[in-house]
């Protein structure tokens, strides 16, 4: 079988952000790429589609946020952003709290009105829990940052259903993704630049890949003919799961998966916010998105809501979150060492690097990979 019909310089496996940026930058340098993508669409998990005038994020809520000005300028070549600021509400057994953890949350939880009162409350709870020194896991980290009450009501249930593991078995960095601040500010992110593309994320990829030197084949699985692809192309950019690339030879890396259930309601405001988290352990879903609130777009009197259910991952499901605990990190390092030995394969993206990347981090990593590649080739 001859796949390299046009004397391509690159085979790119996966049409998510890492692969698409690479193809775009290669084309700008006169290099020809073939992108193969297992799914029937571009954009990886950033993919969005329009329904009833509403941009629906098929793989869960994606809010672009970054402090990296070059990345922000880069992505703005392909779309305009709408200035959306994520402000998540948590529902714990019918009581509502603002996230991330800030003075509004502390007031709602304890009635405290000043930063000093909030800090005193947290210090008291940290001490009562006996947490000293460097936190060893997510539970200790959470209590140390915001005390036992918030841990019990807003973190423990959500985290344990999200990850299918005890909070004591999870790495502490996961909870540090959320800001803790002693001002009345519900912005979920600390980053300077934030928003959602005015025309959805898919339009970014349409524009990025619209070039004579880029061909895309959807519904094409690299693993149907891996060895031939490897033999025929001079350089390969691989953005799938690193353990699958090596046929799981050291064992399977673990991932966490999610599934989505959507419903269309005859209203234009069902829940009053783009995202509501359900932080108790019993509700089977973690959060509910109401898509029209992300960009104030949509036909009159129709709203689409999506519930996000965490689930165990197996090879029949989509791998969403790498589980960056010690066991998996050790295994990943074995695969990474193996990947370094391959002279014509570049691995990248969330699955290729087994990293809990935000979108801006993937953009950054792709631009770094491009720079390195074209300094040499
Ligand atoms: N988290 C939590 N309660 C919440 C929201 C988040 O305990 O209401 C914790 C949970 O452990 C989660 C982590 O914070 O995995 C990171 O949350 P984030 O919203 O950044 O996760 P993502 O949007 O990437 O799924």
GROMACS .gro file of C-alpha atoms and ligand atoms in nm:
model
  402
    1UNK     CA    1   0.000   0.000   0.000
    2UNK     CA    2   0.132   0.342  -0.085
    3UNK     CA    3   0.011   0.614   0.148
    4UNK     CA    4   0.275   0.866   0.064
    5UNK     CA    5   0.125   0.950  -0.274
    6UNK     CA    6   0.235   1.313  -0.288
    7UNK     CA    7   0.585   1.296  -0.155
    8UNK     CA    8   0.472   1.428   0.181
    9UNK     CA    9   0.734   1.555   0.423
   10UNK     CA   10   0.518   1.472   0.727
   11UNK     CA   11   0.259   1.224   0.832
   12UNK     CA   12   0.063   1.375   1.118
   13UNK     CA   13  -0.140   1.136   1.328
   14UNK     CA   14  -0.430   1.323   1.487
   15UNK     CA   15  -0.605   1.649   1.388
   16UNK     CA   16  -0.615   1.801   1.737
   17UNK     CA   17  -0.431   2.122   1.825
   18UNK     CA   18  -0.079   1.974   1.835
   19UNK     CA   19  -0.108   1.809   1.494
   20UNK     CA   20  -0.296   2.098   1.332
   21UNK     CA   21  -0.049   2.362   1.449
   22UNK     CA   22   0.239   2.147   1.330
   23UNK     CA   23   0.082   2.102   0.984
   24UNK     CA   24   0.005   2.472   0.958
   25UNK     CA   25   0.359   2.576   1.049
   26UNK     CA   26   0.512   2.311   0.824
   27UNK     CA   27   0.304   2.442   0.532
   28UNK     CA   28   0.416   2.797   0.606
   29UNK     CA   29   0.771   2.666   0.557
   30UNK     CA   30   0.689   2.495   0.228
   31UNK     CA   31   0.656   2.144   0.373
   32UNK     CA   32   0.378   1.909   0.274
   33UNK     CA   33   0.176   1.714   0.533
   34UNK     CA   34  -0.082   1.440   0.536
   35UNK     CA   35  -0.296   1.439   0.850
   36UNK     CA   36  -0.476   1.117   0.937
   37UNK     CA   37  -0.749   1.133   1.199
   38UNK     CA   38  -0.938   0.842   1.349
   39UNK     CA   39  -1.251   1.045   1.420
   40UNK     CA   40  -1.485   1.195   1.161
   41UNK     CA   41  -1.394   1.556   1.242
   42UNK     CA   42  -1.110   1.799   1.303
   43UNK     CA   43  -1.010   1.959   1.632
   44UNK     CA   44  -0.965   1.665   1.868
   45UNK     CA   45  -1.146   1.732   2.193
   46UNK     CA   46  -1.175   2.102   2.105
   47UNK     CA   47  -1.434   2.014   1.840
   48UNK     CA   48  -1.761   2.208   1.856
   49UNK     CA   49  -2.074   2.192   1.641
   50UNK     CA   50  -2.364   2.430   1.597
   51UNK     CA   51  -2.715   2.321   1.682
   52UNK     CA   52  -3.018   2.552   1.711
   53UNK     CA   53  -2.772   2.839   1.670
   54UNK     CA   54  -2.584   2.723   1.981
   55UNK     CA   55  -2.217   2.624   1.981
   56UNK     CA   56  -2.201   2.289   2.157
   57UNK     CA   57  -1.864   2.159   2.280
   58UNK     CA   58  -1.885   1.787   2.206
   59UNK     CA   59  -1.605   1.686   2.442
   60UNK     CA   60  -1.692   1.904   2.738
   61UNK     CA   61  -1.655   2.271   2.816
   62UNK     CA   62  -1.345   2.430   2.666
   63UNK     CA   63  -1.253   2.779   2.777
   64UNK     CA   64  -0.932   2.914   2.634
   65UNK     CA   65  -0.729   3.085   2.905
   66UNK     CA   66  -0.364   3.175   2.920
   67UNK     CA   67  -0.097   3.407   3.050
   68UNK     CA   68   0.117   3.330   2.749
   69UNK     CA   69   0.093   3.635   2.522
   70UNK     CA   70   0.259   3.469   2.219
   71UNK     CA   71   0.012   3.178   2.244
   72UNK     CA   72  -0.281   3.420   2.278
   73UNK     CA   73  -0.164   3.620   1.975
   74UNK     CA   74  -0.111   3.297   1.786
   75UNK     CA   75  -0.461   3.158   1.841
   76UNK     CA   76  -0.614   3.498   1.766
   77UNK     CA   77  -0.489   3.469   1.406
   78UNK     CA   78  -0.751   3.202   1.354
   79UNK     CA   79  -1.050   3.334   1.545
   80UNK     CA   80  -1.194   3.616   1.744
   81UNK     CA   81  -1.269   3.547   2.111
   82UNK     CA   82  -1.580   3.669   2.286
   83UNK     CA   83  -1.448   3.779   2.625
   84UNK     CA   84  -1.633   3.507   2.818
   85UNK     CA   85  -1.510   3.476   3.176
   86UNK     CA   86  -1.576   3.140   3.339
   87UNK     CA   87  -1.761   3.172   3.669
   88UNK     CA   88  -1.864   2.834   3.800
   89UNK     CA   89  -2.133   2.775   4.062
   90UNK     CA   90  -2.119   2.468   4.286
   91UNK     CA   91  -2.434   2.294   4.406
   92UNK     CA   92  -2.380   2.086   4.720
   93UNK     CA   93  -2.703   1.912   4.821
   94UNK     CA   94  -2.911   2.212   4.711
   95UNK     CA   95  -2.688   2.484   4.856
   96UNK     CA   96  -2.507   2.708   4.609
   97UNK     CA   97  -2.149   2.833   4.641
   98UNK     CA   98  -1.926   3.036   4.413
   99UNK     CA   99  -1.610   2.881   4.275
  100UNK     CA  100  -1.318   2.898   4.268
  101UNK     CA  101  -1.248   2.934   4.640
  102UNK     CA  102  -1.274   3.306   4.711
  103UNK     CA  103  -1.427   3.553   4.955
  104UNK     CA  104  -1.776   3.484   4.816
  105UNK     CA  105  -1.732   3.113   4.892
  106UNK     CA  106  -1.595   3.185   5.239
  107UNK     CA  107  -1.887   3.417   5.315
  108UNK     CA  108  -2.138   3.159   5.191
  109UNK     CA  109  -1.968   2.881   5.390
  110UNK     CA  110  -1.893   3.060   5.717
  111UNK     CA  111  -2.046   3.408   5.708
  112UNK     CA  112  -1.698   3.563   5.730
  113UNK     CA  113  -1.665   3.904   5.571
  114UNK     CA  114  -1.296   3.989   5.576
  115UNK     CA  115  -0.987   3.816   5.439
  116UNK     CA  116  -0.841   3.799   5.792
  117UNK     CA  117  -1.150   3.617   5.923
  118UNK     CA  118  -1.142   3.372   5.632
  119UNK     CA  119  -0.770   3.304   5.678
  120UNK     CA  120  -0.819   3.250   6.051
  121UNK     CA  121  -1.099   2.999   5.983
  122UNK     CA  122  -0.883   2.807   5.737
  123UNK     CA  123  -0.583   2.807   5.971
  124UNK     CA  124  -0.802   2.675   6.254
  125UNK     CA  125  -0.934   2.389   6.038
  126UNK     CA  126  -0.590   2.307   5.900
  127UNK     CA  127  -0.456   2.279   6.254
  128UNK     CA  128  -0.750   2.072   6.377
  129UNK     CA  129  -0.687   1.829   6.090
  130UNK     CA  130  -0.321   1.806   6.194
  131UNK     CA  131  -0.187   1.906   5.852
  132UNK     CA  132   0.172   2.028   5.869
  133UNK     CA  133   0.458   2.020   5.621
  134UNK     CA  134   0.432   1.940   5.251
  135UNK     CA  135   0.093   1.787   5.160
  136UNK     CA  136   0.132   1.426   5.050
  137UNK     CA  137  -0.185   1.398   4.845
  138UNK     CA  138  -0.486   1.590   4.714
  139UNK     CA  139  -0.682   1.565   5.042
  140UNK     CA  140  -0.399   1.709   5.250
  141UNK     CA  141  -0.331   1.976   4.991
  142UNK     CA  142  -0.698   2.080   4.982
  143UNK     CA  143  -0.739   2.099   5.360
  144UNK     CA  144  -0.414   2.285   5.390
  145UNK     CA  145  -0.528   2.543   5.132
  146UNK     CA  146  -0.893   2.599   5.226
  147UNK     CA  147  -0.983   2.395   5.535
  148UNK     CA  148  -1.202   2.096   5.612
  149UNK     CA  149  -1.549   2.240   5.548
  150UNK     CA  150  -1.479   2.339   5.189
  151UNK     CA  151  -1.288   2.017   5.134
  152UNK     CA  152  -1.585   1.811   5.254
  153UNK     CA  153  -1.853   2.005   5.066
  154UNK     CA  154  -1.692   2.124   4.746
  155UNK     CA  155  -1.395   1.898   4.679
  156UNK     CA  156  -1.408   1.546   4.821
  157UNK     CA  157  -1.727   1.423   4.651
  158UNK     CA  158  -1.651   1.591   4.319
  159UNK     CA  159  -1.292   1.474   4.311
  160UNK     CA  160  -1.361   1.114   4.407
  161UNK     CA  161  -1.630   1.070   4.145
  162UNK     CA  162  -1.430   1.261   3.883
  163UNK     CA  163  -1.124   1.040   3.929
  164UNK     CA  164  -1.280   0.715   4.061
  165UNK     CA  165  -1.019   0.716   4.337
  166UNK     CA  166  -0.984   0.836   4.693
  167UNK     CA  167  -0.858   1.192   4.726
  168UNK     CA  168  -0.579   1.050   4.942
  169UNK     CA  169  -0.458   0.853   4.638
  170UNK     CA  170  -0.444   1.151   4.403
  171UNK     CA  171  -0.156   1.391   4.339
  172UNK     CA  172  -0.188   1.731   4.505
  173UNK     CA  173  -0.123   1.932   4.185
  174UNK     CA  174  -0.474   1.854   4.058
  175UNK     CA  175  -0.638   2.075   4.319
  176UNK     CA  176  -0.385   2.351   4.267
  177UNK     CA  177  -0.539   2.397   3.922
  178UNK     CA  178  -0.810   2.595   4.103
  179UNK     CA  179  -0.720   2.937   4.239
  180UNK     CA  180  -0.771   3.021   4.607
  181UNK     CA  181  -0.800   3.394   4.662
  182UNK     CA  182  -0.898   3.629   4.939
  183UNK     CA  183  -1.086   3.878   4.725
  184UNK     CA  184  -1.447   3.872   4.602
  185UNK     CA  185  -1.368   3.743   4.254
  186UNK     CA  186  -1.542   3.445   4.091
  187UNK     CA  187  -1.320   3.420   3.783
  188UNK     CA  188  -1.236   3.047   3.762
  189UNK     CA  189  -0.894   3.122   3.613
  190UNK     CA  190  -0.608   3.348   3.713
  191UNK     CA  191  -0.499   3.409   3.358
  192UNK     CA  192  -0.487   3.742   3.183
  193UNK     CA  193  -0.643   3.626   2.854
  194UNK     CA  194  -0.964   3.425   2.840
  195UNK     CA  195  -1.257   3.354   2.611
  196UNK     CA  196  -1.445   3.125   2.376
  197UNK     CA  197  -1.418   3.161   1.996
  198UNK     CA  198  -1.712   3.355   1.853
  199UNK     CA  199  -1.775   3.089   1.586
  200UNK     CA  200  -1.687   2.784   1.794
  201UNK     CA  201  -1.353   2.602   1.804
  202UNK     CA  202  -1.392   2.399   1.485
  203UNK     CA  203  -1.359   2.713   1.273
  204UNK     CA  204  -1.004   2.755   1.408
  205UNK     CA  205  -0.907   2.420   1.262
  206UNK     CA  206  -1.080   2.482   0.929
  207UNK     CA  207  -0.873   2.796   0.891
  208UNK     CA  208  -0.549   2.647   1.023
  209UNK     CA  209  -0.560   2.357   0.779
  210UNK     CA  210  -0.686   2.541   0.472
  211UNK     CA  211  -0.365   2.516   0.268
  212UNK     CA  212  -0.255   2.349  -0.057
  213UNK     CA  213   0.027   2.172   0.125
  214UNK     CA  214  -0.205   2.006   0.380
  215UNK     CA  215  -0.428   1.706   0.314
  216UNK     CA  216  -0.656   1.556   0.575
  217UNK     CA  217  -0.799   1.206   0.581
  218UNK     CA  218  -1.069   1.156   0.842
  219UNK     CA  219  -1.181   0.818   0.978
  220UNK     CA  220  -0.836   0.680   0.917
  221UNK     CA  221  -0.673   0.480   1.195
  222UNK     CA  222  -0.293   0.483   1.205
  223UNK     CA  223  -0.299   0.147   1.384
  224UNK     CA  224  -0.466  -0.026   1.092
  225UNK     CA  225  -0.132  -0.010   0.914
  226UNK     CA  226   0.123   0.137   1.151
  227UNK     CA  227   0.434  -0.027   1.007
  228UNK     CA  228   0.360   0.082   0.652
  229UNK     CA  229   0.296   0.440   0.760
  230UNK     CA  230   0.621   0.436   0.957
  231UNK     CA  231   0.814   0.302   0.662
  232UNK     CA  232   0.671   0.537   0.398
  233UNK     CA  233   0.695   0.881   0.557
  234UNK     CA  234   1.023   1.063   0.624
  235UNK     CA  235   0.896   1.231   0.943
  236UNK     CA  236   0.598   1.149   1.164
  237UNK     CA  237   0.416   1.356   1.422
  238UNK     CA  238   0.218   1.129   1.652
  239UNK     CA  239  -0.043   1.270   1.892
  240UNK     CA  240  -0.223   0.953   2.001
  241UNK     CA  241  -0.168   0.755   2.320
  242UNK     CA  242   0.200   0.690   2.376
  243UNK     CA  243   0.141   0.343   2.526
  244UNK     CA  244  -0.067   0.236   2.226
  245UNK     CA  245   0.212   0.345   1.991
  246UNK     CA  246   0.435   0.089   2.157
  247UNK     CA  247   0.160  -0.172   2.163
  248UNK     CA  248   0.135  -0.140   2.543
  249UNK     CA  249   0.460  -0.333   2.577
  250UNK     CA  250   0.540  -0.208   2.929
  251UNK     CA  251   0.173  -0.217   3.034
  252UNK     CA  252  -0.128   0.010   3.000
  253UNK     CA  253  -0.126   0.369   3.119
  254UNK     CA  254  -0.444   0.462   3.303
  255UNK     CA  255  -0.683   0.731   3.187
  256UNK     CA  256  -1.010   0.865   3.319
  257UNK     CA  257  -1.297   0.892   3.077
  258UNK     CA  258  -1.621   1.090   3.075
  259UNK     CA  259  -1.948   1.058   2.888
  260UNK     CA  260  -2.209   1.319   2.810
  261UNK     CA  261  -2.587   1.328   2.809
  262UNK     CA  262  -2.759   1.623   2.647
  263UNK     CA  263  -3.112   1.751   2.643
  264UNK     CA  264  -3.285   2.031   2.455
  265UNK     CA  265  -3.527   2.243   2.655
  266UNK     CA  266  -3.783   2.501   2.535
  267UNK     CA  267  -3.631   2.796   2.719
  268UNK     CA  268  -3.337   3.026   2.677
  269UNK     CA  269  -3.225   3.007   3.035
  270UNK     CA  270  -3.266   2.685   3.228
  271UNK     CA  271  -2.994   2.696   3.494
  272UNK     CA  272  -2.877   3.059   3.487
  273UNK     CA  273  -2.507   2.981   3.440
  274UNK     CA  274  -2.277   2.819   3.183
  275UNK     CA  275  -2.145   2.559   3.429
  276UNK     CA  276  -2.288   2.424   3.754
  277UNK     CA  277  -2.083   2.166   3.942
  278UNK     CA  278  -2.255   1.902   4.157
  279UNK     CA  279  -2.004   1.845   4.432
  280UNK     CA  280  -2.174   1.576   4.643
  281UNK     CA  281  -2.071   1.213   4.606
  282UNK     CA  282  -2.422   1.083   4.521
  283UNK     CA  283  -2.514   1.280   4.207
  284UNK     CA  284  -2.363   1.066   3.929
  285UNK     CA  285  -2.257   1.358   3.714
  286UNK     CA  286  -1.995   1.619   3.803
  287UNK     CA  287  -2.127   1.920   3.612
  288UNK     CA  288  -2.399   2.053   3.386
  289UNK     CA  289  -2.320   2.290   3.100
  290UNK     CA  290  -2.577   2.519   2.944
  291UNK     CA  291  -2.407   2.602   2.617
  292UNK     CA  292  -2.581   2.921   2.518
  293UNK     CA  293  -2.439   3.097   2.822
  294UNK     CA  294  -2.085   3.057   2.686
  295UNK     CA  295  -2.147   3.298   2.402
  296UNK     CA  296  -2.499   3.439   2.438
  297UNK     CA  297  -2.582   3.278   2.105
  298UNK     CA  298  -2.872   3.057   2.009
  299UNK     CA  299  -3.219   3.049   1.859
  300UNK     CA  300  -3.500   3.189   2.072
  301UNK     CA  301  -3.659   2.962   2.326
  302UNK     CA  302  -3.422   2.669   2.297
  303UNK     CA  303  -3.141   2.567   2.526
  304UNK     CA  304  -2.908   2.269   2.519
  305UNK     CA  305  -2.785   2.130   2.849
  306UNK     CA  306  -2.521   1.860   2.884
  307UNK     CA  307  -2.448   1.651   3.191
  308UNK     CA  308  -2.093   1.521   3.230
  309UNK     CA  309  -2.056   1.175   3.386
  310UNK     CA  310  -1.711   1.049   3.480
  311UNK     CA  311  -1.643   0.687   3.392
  312UNK     CA  312  -1.368   0.428   3.401
  313UNK     CA  313  -1.158   0.413   3.091
  314UNK     CA  314  -1.097   0.104   2.882
  315UNK     CA  315  -0.975   0.070   2.525
  316UNK     CA  316  -1.329   0.104   2.386
  317UNK     CA  317  -1.367   0.453   2.537
  318UNK     CA  318  -1.214   0.793   2.475
  319UNK     CA  319  -0.913   0.870   2.694
  320UNK     CA  320  -0.977   1.214   2.844
  321UNK     CA  321  -0.758   1.259   3.149
  322UNK     CA  322  -0.416   1.104   3.209
  323UNK     CA  323  -0.390   0.981   3.568
  324UNK     CA  324  -0.063   1.142   3.668
  325UNK     CA  325  -0.005   0.947   3.989
  326UNK     CA  326   0.327   0.791   4.076
  327UNK     CA  327   0.263   0.452   3.924
  328UNK     CA  328   0.153   0.593   3.588
  329UNK     CA  329   0.420   0.860   3.583
  330UNK     CA  330   0.688   0.592   3.623
  331UNK     CA  331   0.536   0.388   3.343
  332UNK     CA  332   0.510   0.695   3.123
  333UNK     CA  333   0.881   0.766   3.172
  334UNK     CA  334   0.960   0.419   3.038
  335UNK     CA  335   0.757   0.491   2.725
  336UNK     CA  336   0.909   0.836   2.689
  337UNK     CA  337   1.260   0.689   2.698
  338UNK     CA  338   1.153   0.451   2.424
  339UNK     CA  339   1.006   0.738   2.220
  340UNK     CA  340   1.334   0.929   2.242
  341UNK     CA  341   1.508   0.645   2.062
  342UNK     CA  342   1.289   0.686   1.753
  343UNK     CA  343   1.469   0.913   1.514
  344UNK     CA  344   1.180   1.013   1.289
  345UNK     CA  345   0.884   1.032   1.523
  346UNK     CA  346   0.785   1.341   1.722
  347UNK     CA  347   0.532   1.276   1.998
  348UNK     CA  348   0.310   1.549   2.132
  349UNK     CA  349  -0.024   1.655   2.270
  350UNK     CA  350  -0.209   1.544   2.581
  351UNK     CA  351  -0.201   1.176   2.489
  352UNK     CA  352   0.143   1.168   2.328
  353UNK     CA  353   0.296   1.336   2.633
  354UNK     CA  354   0.055   1.187   2.889
  355UNK     CA  355   0.005   1.532   3.043
  356UNK     CA  356  -0.302   1.700   3.192
  357UNK     CA  357  -0.260   1.987   2.946
  358UNK     CA  358  -0.485   2.287   2.910
  359UNK     CA  359  -0.534   2.407   2.554
  360UNK     CA  360  -0.281   2.688   2.582
  361UNK     CA  361  -0.018   2.442   2.703
  362UNK     CA  362  -0.073   2.223   2.397
  363UNK     CA  363  -0.042   2.531   2.176
  364UNK     CA  364   0.280   2.626   2.349
  365UNK     CA  365   0.421   2.272   2.328
  366UNK     CA  366   0.335   2.254   1.957
  367UNK     CA  367   0.507   2.585   1.883
  368UNK     CA  368   0.817   2.470   2.073
  369UNK     CA  369   0.818   2.143   1.876
  370UNK     CA  370   0.786   2.338   1.551
  371UNK     CA  371   1.078   2.560   1.642
  372UNK     CA  372   1.295   2.263   1.728
  373UNK     CA  373   1.196   2.072   1.416
  374UNK     CA  374   1.263   2.355   1.174
  375UNK     CA  375   1.591   2.451   1.331
  376UNK     CA  376   1.703   2.104   1.223
  377UNK     CA  377   1.505   2.016   0.907
  378LIG     N1  378  -1.254   2.020   4.176
  378LIG     C1  379  -1.331   2.003   4.288
  378LIG     N2  380  -1.453   2.060   4.294
  378LIG     C2  381  -1.504   2.134   4.193
  378LIG     C3  382  -1.425   2.154   4.078
  378LIG     C4  383  -1.300   2.094   4.072
  378LIG     O1  384  -1.290   1.935   4.381
  378LIG     O2  385  -1.617   2.182   4.204
  378LIG     C5  386  -1.121   1.956   4.172
  378LIG     C6  387  -1.129   1.816   4.112
  378LIG     O3  388  -1.034   1.735   4.178
  378LIG     C7  389  -1.088   1.840   3.968
  378LIG     C8  390  -0.982   1.947   3.986
  378LIG     O4  391  -1.032   2.028   4.093
  378LIG     O5  392  -1.038   1.724   3.908
  378LIG     C9  393  -0.953   2.031   3.866
  378LIG     O6  394  -1.072   2.094   3.825
  378LIG     P1  395  -1.087   2.160   3.679
  378LIG     O7  396  -1.216   2.233   3.677
  378LIG     O8  397  -0.963   2.235   3.651
  378LIG     O9  398  -1.094   2.030   3.590
  378LIG     P2  399  -1.123   2.008   3.433
  378LIG    O10  400  -1.210   2.121   3.388
  378LIG    O11  401  -0.990   1.999   3.367
  378LIG    O12  402  -1.194   1.876   3.433
   0.00000   0.00000   0.00000
